[in-house]
Coordinates of C-alpha atoms in Angstrom, one line a residue:
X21 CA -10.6 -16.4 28.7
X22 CA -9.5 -16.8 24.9
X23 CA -12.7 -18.6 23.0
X24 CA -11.2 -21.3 21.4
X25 CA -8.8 -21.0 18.8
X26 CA -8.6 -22.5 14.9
X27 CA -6.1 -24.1 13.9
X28 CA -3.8 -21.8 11.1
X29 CA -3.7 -24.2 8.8
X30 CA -3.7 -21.1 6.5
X31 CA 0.0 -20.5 6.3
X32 CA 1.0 -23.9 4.7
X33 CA 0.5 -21.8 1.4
X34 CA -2.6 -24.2 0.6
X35 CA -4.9 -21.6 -1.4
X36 CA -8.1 -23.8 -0.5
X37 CA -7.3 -24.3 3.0
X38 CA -6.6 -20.2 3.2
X39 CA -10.5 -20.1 1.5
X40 CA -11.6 -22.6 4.2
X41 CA -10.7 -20.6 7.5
X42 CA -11.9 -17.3 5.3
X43 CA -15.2 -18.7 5.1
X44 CA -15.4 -20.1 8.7
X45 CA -14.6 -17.1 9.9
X46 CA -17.2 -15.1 7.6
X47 CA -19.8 -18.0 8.7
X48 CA -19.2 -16.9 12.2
X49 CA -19.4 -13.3 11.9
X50 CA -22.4 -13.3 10.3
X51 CA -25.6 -11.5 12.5
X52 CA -22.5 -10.7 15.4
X53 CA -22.8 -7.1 16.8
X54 CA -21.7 -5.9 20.1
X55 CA -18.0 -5.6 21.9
X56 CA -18.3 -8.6 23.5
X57 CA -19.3 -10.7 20.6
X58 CA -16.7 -8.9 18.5
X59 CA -13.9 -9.5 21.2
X60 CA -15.5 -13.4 21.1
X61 CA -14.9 -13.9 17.4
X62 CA -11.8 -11.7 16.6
X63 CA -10.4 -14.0 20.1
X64 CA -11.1 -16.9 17.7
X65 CA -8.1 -16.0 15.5
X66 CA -5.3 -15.6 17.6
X67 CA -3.5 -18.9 19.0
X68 CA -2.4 -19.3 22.5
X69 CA 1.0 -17.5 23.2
X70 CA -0.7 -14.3 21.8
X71 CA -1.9 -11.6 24.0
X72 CA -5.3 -10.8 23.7
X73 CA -5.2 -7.0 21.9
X74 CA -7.6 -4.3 23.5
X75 CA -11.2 -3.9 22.0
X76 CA -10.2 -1.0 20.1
X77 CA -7.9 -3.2 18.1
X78 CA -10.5 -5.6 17.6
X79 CA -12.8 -3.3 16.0
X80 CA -10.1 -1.8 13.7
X81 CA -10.2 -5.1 13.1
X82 CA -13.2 -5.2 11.6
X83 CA -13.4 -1.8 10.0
X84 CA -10.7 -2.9 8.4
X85 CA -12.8 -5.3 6.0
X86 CA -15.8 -5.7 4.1
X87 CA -16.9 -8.8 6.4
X88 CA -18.2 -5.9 8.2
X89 CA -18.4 -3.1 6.5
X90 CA -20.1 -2.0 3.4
X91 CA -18.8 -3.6 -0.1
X92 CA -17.0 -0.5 -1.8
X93 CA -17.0 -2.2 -5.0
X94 CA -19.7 -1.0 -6.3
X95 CA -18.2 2.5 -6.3
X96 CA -14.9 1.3 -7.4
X97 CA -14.8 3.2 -10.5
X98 CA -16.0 6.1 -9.4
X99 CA -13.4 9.1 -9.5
X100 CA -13.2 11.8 -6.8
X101 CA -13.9 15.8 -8.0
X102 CA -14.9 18.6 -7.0
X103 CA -18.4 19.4 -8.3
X104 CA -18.0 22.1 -11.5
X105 CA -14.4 22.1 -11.7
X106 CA -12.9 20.8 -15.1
X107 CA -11.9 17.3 -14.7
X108 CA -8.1 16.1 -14.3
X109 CA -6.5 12.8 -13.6
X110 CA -4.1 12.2 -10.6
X111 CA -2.5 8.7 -10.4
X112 CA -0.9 8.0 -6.7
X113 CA 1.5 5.3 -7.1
X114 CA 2.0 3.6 -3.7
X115 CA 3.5 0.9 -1.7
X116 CA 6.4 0.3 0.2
X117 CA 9.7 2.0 -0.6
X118 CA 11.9 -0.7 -2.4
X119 CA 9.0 -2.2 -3.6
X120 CA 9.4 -0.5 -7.5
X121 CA 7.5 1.8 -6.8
X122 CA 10.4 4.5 -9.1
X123 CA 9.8 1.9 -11.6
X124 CA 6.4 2.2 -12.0
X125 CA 6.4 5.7 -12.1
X126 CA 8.6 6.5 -14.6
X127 CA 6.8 3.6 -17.0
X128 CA 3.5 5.7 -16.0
X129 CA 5.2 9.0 -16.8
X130 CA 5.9 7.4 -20.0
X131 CA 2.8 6.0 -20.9
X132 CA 1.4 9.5 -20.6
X133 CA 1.6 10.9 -17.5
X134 CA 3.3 14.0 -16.3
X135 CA 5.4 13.6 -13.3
X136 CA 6.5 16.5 -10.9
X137 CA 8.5 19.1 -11.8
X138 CA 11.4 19.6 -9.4
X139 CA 12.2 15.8 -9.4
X140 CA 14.8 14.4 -6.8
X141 CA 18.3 13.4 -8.1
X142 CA 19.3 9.9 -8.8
X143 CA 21.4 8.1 -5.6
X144 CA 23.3 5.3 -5.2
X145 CA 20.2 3.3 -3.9
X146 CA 18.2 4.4 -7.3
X147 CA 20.7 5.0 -9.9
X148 CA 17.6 5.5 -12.7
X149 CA 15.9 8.0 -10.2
X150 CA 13.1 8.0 -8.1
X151 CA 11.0 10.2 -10.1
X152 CA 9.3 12.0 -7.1
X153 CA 9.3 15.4 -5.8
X154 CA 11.5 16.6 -3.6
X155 CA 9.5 19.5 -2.2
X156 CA 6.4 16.5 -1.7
X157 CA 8.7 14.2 0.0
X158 CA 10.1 16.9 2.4
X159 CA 6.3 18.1 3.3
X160 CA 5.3 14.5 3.6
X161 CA 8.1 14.0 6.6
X162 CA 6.5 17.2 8.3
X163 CA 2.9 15.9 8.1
X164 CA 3.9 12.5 9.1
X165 CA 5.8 14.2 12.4
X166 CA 3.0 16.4 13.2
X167 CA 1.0 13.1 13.5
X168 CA 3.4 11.3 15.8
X169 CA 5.0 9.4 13.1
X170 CA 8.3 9.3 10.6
X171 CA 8.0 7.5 7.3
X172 CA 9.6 3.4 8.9
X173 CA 6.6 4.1 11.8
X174 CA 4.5 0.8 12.0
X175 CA 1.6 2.1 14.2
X176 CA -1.4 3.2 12.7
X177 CA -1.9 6.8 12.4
X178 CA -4.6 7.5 15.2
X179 CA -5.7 11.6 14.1
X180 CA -6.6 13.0 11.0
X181 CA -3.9 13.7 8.9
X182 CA -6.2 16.2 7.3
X183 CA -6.8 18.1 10.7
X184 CA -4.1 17.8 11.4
X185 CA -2.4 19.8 8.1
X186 CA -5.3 22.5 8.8
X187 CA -4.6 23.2 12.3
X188 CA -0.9 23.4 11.7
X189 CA -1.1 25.7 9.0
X190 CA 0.0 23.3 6.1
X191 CA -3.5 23.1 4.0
X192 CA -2.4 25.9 2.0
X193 CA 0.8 24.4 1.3
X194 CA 0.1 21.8 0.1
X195 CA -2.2 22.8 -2.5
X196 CA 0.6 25.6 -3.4
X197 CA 2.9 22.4 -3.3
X198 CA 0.6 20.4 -5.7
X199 CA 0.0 23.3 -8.4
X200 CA 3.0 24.4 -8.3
X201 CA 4.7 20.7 -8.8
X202 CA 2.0 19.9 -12.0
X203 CA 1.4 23.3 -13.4
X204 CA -2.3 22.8 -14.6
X205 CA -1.4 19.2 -16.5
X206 CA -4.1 17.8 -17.0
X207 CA -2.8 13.7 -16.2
X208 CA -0.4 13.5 -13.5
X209 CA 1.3 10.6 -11.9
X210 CA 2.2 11.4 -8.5
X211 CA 4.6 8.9 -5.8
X212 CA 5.7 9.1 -2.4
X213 CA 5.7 6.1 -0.7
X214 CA 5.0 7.8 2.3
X215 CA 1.5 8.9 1.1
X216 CA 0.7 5.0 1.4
X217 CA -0.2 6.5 5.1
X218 CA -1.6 9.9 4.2
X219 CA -3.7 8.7 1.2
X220 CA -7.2 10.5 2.5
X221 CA -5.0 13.6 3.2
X222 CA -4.2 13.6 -0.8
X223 CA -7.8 11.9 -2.1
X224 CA -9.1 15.0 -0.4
X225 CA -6.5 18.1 -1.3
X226 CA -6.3 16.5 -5.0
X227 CA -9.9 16.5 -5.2
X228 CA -10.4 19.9 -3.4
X229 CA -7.5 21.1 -7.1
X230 CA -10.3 19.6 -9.5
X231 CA -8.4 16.1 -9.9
X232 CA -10.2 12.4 -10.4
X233 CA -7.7 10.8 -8.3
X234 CA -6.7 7.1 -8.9
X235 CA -4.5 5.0 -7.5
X236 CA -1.9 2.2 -8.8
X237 CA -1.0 -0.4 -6.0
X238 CA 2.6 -1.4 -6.1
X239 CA 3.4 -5.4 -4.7
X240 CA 6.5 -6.8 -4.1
X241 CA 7.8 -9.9 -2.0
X242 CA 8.2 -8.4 1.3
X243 CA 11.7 -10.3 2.0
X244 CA 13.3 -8.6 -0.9
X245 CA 12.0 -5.4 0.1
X246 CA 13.5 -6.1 3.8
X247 CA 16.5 -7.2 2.0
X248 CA 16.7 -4.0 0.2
X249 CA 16.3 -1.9 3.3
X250 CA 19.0 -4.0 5.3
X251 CA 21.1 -2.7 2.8
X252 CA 20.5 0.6 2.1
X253 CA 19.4 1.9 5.6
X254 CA 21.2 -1.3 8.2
X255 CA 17.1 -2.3 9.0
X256 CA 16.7 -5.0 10.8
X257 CA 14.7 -7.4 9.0
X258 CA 11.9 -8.1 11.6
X259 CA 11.3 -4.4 11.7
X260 CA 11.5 -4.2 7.7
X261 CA 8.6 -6.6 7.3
X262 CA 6.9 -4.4 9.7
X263 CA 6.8 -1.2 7.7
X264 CA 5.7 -3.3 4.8
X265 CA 3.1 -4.2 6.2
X266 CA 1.8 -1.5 7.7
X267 CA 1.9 1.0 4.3
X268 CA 0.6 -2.2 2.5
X269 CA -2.5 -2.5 4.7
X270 CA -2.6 1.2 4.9
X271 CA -2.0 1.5 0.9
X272 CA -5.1 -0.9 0.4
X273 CA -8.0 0.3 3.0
X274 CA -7.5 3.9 1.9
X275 CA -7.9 3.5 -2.3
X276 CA -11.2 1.6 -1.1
X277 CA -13.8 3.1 -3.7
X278 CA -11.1 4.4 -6.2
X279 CA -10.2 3.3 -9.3
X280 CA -7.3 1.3 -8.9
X281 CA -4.8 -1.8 -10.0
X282 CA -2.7 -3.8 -8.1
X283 CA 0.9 -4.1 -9.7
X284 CA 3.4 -6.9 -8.8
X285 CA 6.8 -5.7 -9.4
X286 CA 8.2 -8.8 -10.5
X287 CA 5.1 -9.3 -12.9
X288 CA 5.8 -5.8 -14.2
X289 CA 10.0 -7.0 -14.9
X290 CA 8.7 -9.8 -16.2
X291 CA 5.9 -8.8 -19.2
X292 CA 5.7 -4.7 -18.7
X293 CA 2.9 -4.5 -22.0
X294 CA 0.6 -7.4 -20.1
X295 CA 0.7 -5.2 -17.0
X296 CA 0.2 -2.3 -18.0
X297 CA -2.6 -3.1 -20.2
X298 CA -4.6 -4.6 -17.5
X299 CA -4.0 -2.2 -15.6
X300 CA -4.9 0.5 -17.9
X301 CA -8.3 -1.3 -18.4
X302 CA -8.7 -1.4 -14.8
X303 CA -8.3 2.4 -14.2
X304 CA -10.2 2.9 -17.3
X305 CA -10.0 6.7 -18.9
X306 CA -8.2 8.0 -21.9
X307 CA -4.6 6.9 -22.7
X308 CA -2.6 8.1 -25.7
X309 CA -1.5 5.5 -28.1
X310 CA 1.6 4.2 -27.9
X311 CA 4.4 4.6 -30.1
X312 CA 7.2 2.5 -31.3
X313 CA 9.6 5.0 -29.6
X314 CA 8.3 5.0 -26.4
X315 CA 7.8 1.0 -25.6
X316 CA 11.6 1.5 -26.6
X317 CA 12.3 3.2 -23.9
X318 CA 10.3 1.1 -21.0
X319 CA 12.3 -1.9 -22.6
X320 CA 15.4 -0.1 -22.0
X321 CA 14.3 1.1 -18.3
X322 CA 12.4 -2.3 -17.5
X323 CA 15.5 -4.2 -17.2
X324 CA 16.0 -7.6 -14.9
X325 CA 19.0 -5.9 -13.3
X326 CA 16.5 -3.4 -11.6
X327 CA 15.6 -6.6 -9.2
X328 CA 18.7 -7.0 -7.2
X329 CA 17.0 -9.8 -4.7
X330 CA 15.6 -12.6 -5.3
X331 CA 14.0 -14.5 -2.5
X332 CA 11.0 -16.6 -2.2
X333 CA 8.4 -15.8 -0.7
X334 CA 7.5 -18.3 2.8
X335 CA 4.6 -21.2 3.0
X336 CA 4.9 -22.1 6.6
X337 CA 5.3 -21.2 10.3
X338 CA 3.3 -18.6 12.4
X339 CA 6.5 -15.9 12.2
X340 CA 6.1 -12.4 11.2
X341 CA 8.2 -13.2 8.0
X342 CA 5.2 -16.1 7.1
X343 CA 2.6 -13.5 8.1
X344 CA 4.2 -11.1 5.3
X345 CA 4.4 -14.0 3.1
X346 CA 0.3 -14.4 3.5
X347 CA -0.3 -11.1 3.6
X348 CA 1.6 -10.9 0.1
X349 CA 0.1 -13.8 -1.6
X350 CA -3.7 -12.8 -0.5
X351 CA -3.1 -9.5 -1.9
X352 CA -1.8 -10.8 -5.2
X353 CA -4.3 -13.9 -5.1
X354 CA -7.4 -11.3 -4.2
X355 CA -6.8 -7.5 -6.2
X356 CA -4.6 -8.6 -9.1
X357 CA -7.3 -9.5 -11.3
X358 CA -10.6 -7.7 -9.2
X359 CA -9.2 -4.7 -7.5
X360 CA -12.5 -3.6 -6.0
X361 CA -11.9 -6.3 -4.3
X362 CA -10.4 -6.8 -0.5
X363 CA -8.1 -8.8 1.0
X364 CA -9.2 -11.5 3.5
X365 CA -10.2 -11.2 7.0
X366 CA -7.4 -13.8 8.4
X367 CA -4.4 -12.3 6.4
X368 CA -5.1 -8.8 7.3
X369 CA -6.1 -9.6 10.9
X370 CA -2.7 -11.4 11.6
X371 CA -0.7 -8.9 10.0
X372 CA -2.7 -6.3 12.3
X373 CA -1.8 -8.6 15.6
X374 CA 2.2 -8.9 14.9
X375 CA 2.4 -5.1 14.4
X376 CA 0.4 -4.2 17.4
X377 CA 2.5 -7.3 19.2
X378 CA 6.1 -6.2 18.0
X379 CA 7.0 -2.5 17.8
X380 CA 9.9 -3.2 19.8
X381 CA 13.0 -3.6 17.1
X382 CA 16.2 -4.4 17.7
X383 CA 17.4 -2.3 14.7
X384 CA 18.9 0.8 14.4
X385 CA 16.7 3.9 13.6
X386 CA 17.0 4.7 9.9
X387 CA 17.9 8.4 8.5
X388 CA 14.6 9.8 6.1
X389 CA 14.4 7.9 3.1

């Protein structure tokens, strides 16, 4: 029987009343241990209407947030290296495809960073490029396979993506992959959205090459991104909001205890030089001065016609498209301005519910992206 639940008040968009239920709910878990006390609490969240999700869920649940787990924030600044190698910098960009992700990356590139070198074309869905490598992307689509799963999969990835690349044989490659692609440089800026799922695969192999991995978190309203993907791959929306949610979620827990920044795409439209120079504060590390020459350049990139939707984002209703909204706002609300910091319990749980509830989808399956 489901232990009674609170009422979501949450999802009115009411910042205080989304702090409220946060802080019940971290009232209640406090001193809790045990499956049945976790399956009692987690219970607490979910109205009636929803099915009650396995225990394994529930502590995935938990796992997933520093309620219960430790606080990685004390070792947020700390960079990942191998012992005795000289040290490098490797910036992941991630987030969602359609999310500006190409946007950032180039503006990173530009700011000093070197980008790969065998660079896929520009397409009609990206006319200023993508600015990722093609030879990344296509061993990306193998790793995610071998693991059960292709780039719009909304289930979390239940093996090791690391074992798995060593007991297929594709360790070696992808160190090849990764030298090959920076040639010793000793900053690089490297995006695939599809390492949003694969990120301790890459923390591990770019640490293993003598790299100080960071990571740049890119944030955009998840109805313009599901926009986008309606029309460049016919997604149906429902199962749009899906994927972004899952590589958001997945984005976030894995860049725990890395240095990191959040980036909001419209933000970074809006005032590039503020972004960016929070964010380069936040990552910390050497950055070359810039020159007249190259802010130039990012004007001329950063243009408003690179958002071709404009939606808001939802305040109400208990939908998938309002859980996105929250998800989206407690993200922004929460790692903007702290990124050590984690999202809340309530928006990550009920994101976590409507993707284990809904992997059905009505729309067709999508070609690589």
């Amino acid at each position: 029987m489901l232990a009674r639940p609170i009422k979501l008040q949450a999802l009115s968009g009411h910042y205080s009343t989304e702090d409220a239920i946060n802080s019940t709910l971290k009232e209640r878990a406090t001193g809790i241990s045990g499956r049945r006390h976790v399956c009692l609490f987690v219970s607490e969240l979910f109205l009636y209407g929803f099915v009650m999700p396995p225990v394994s869920f529930l502590l995935d649940i938990f796992g997933a947030n520093t309620l219960f787990a430790a606080d990685d924030s004390a070792g947020a600044l700390r960079s990942v290296v191998v012992e005795g190698s000289e040290k490098r910098r490797a910036i992941l960009i991630l987030g969602m495809h359609r999310s500006g992700t190409s946007a950032l990356t180039r503006t990173v590139n530009l700011l000093g960073a070197a980008t790969p070198q065998t660079l896929m074309g520009a397409t009609s869905g990206n006319l200023r490029g993508h600015w990722e490598s093609k030879p990344i992307v296509d061993l990306n689509d193998e790793i995610l396979a071998a693991c059960g799963h292709r780039w719009y999969s909304r289930r979390p990835i239940a093996v090791s993506p690391s074992e798995v690349v060593r007991a297929n044989g594709m360790w070696q490659r992808l160190r090849d992959t990764l030298e090959s692609e920076f040639d010793g440089a000793s900053t690089v800026v490297l995006k695939d959205p599809r390492i949003s799922r694969l990120v301790p695969l890459y923390r591990e192999a770019l640490a293993e090459a003598g790299y100080g991995v960071e990571a740049l978190l890119t944030l955009r309203n998840p109805l313009e991104v599901a926009q986008s993907l309606a029309r460049r791959d016919d997604m149906e929306p429902r199962r749009a909001l899906g994927v972004w949610m899952r590589y958001t979620l997945d984005a976030e827990r894995g860049t725990r205890g890395l240095p990191r920044a959040l980036v909001v795409y419209e933000d970074l439209l809006a005032d590039w030089r503020g972004t960016t120079d929070r964010m380069k504060q936040q990552l910390g590390g050497h950055w070359p001065e810039m020159t007249p020459e190259v802010a130039a350049t990012i004007d001329e990139f950063l243009t408003p016609t690179l958002r071709h939707h404009t939606i808001e984002v939802p305040k109400s209703g208990l939908g998938r498209t309002a859980i996105a909204g929250l998800l989206y706002r407690d993200f922004a609300r929460r790692l903007v301005e702290r990124p050590s910091a984690t999202p809340g319990l309530l928006a990550v749980a009920l994101a976590e519910c409507s993707l284990r509830a809904g992997r059905a989808s009505s729309g067709r399956v999508p070609a690589p992206a």
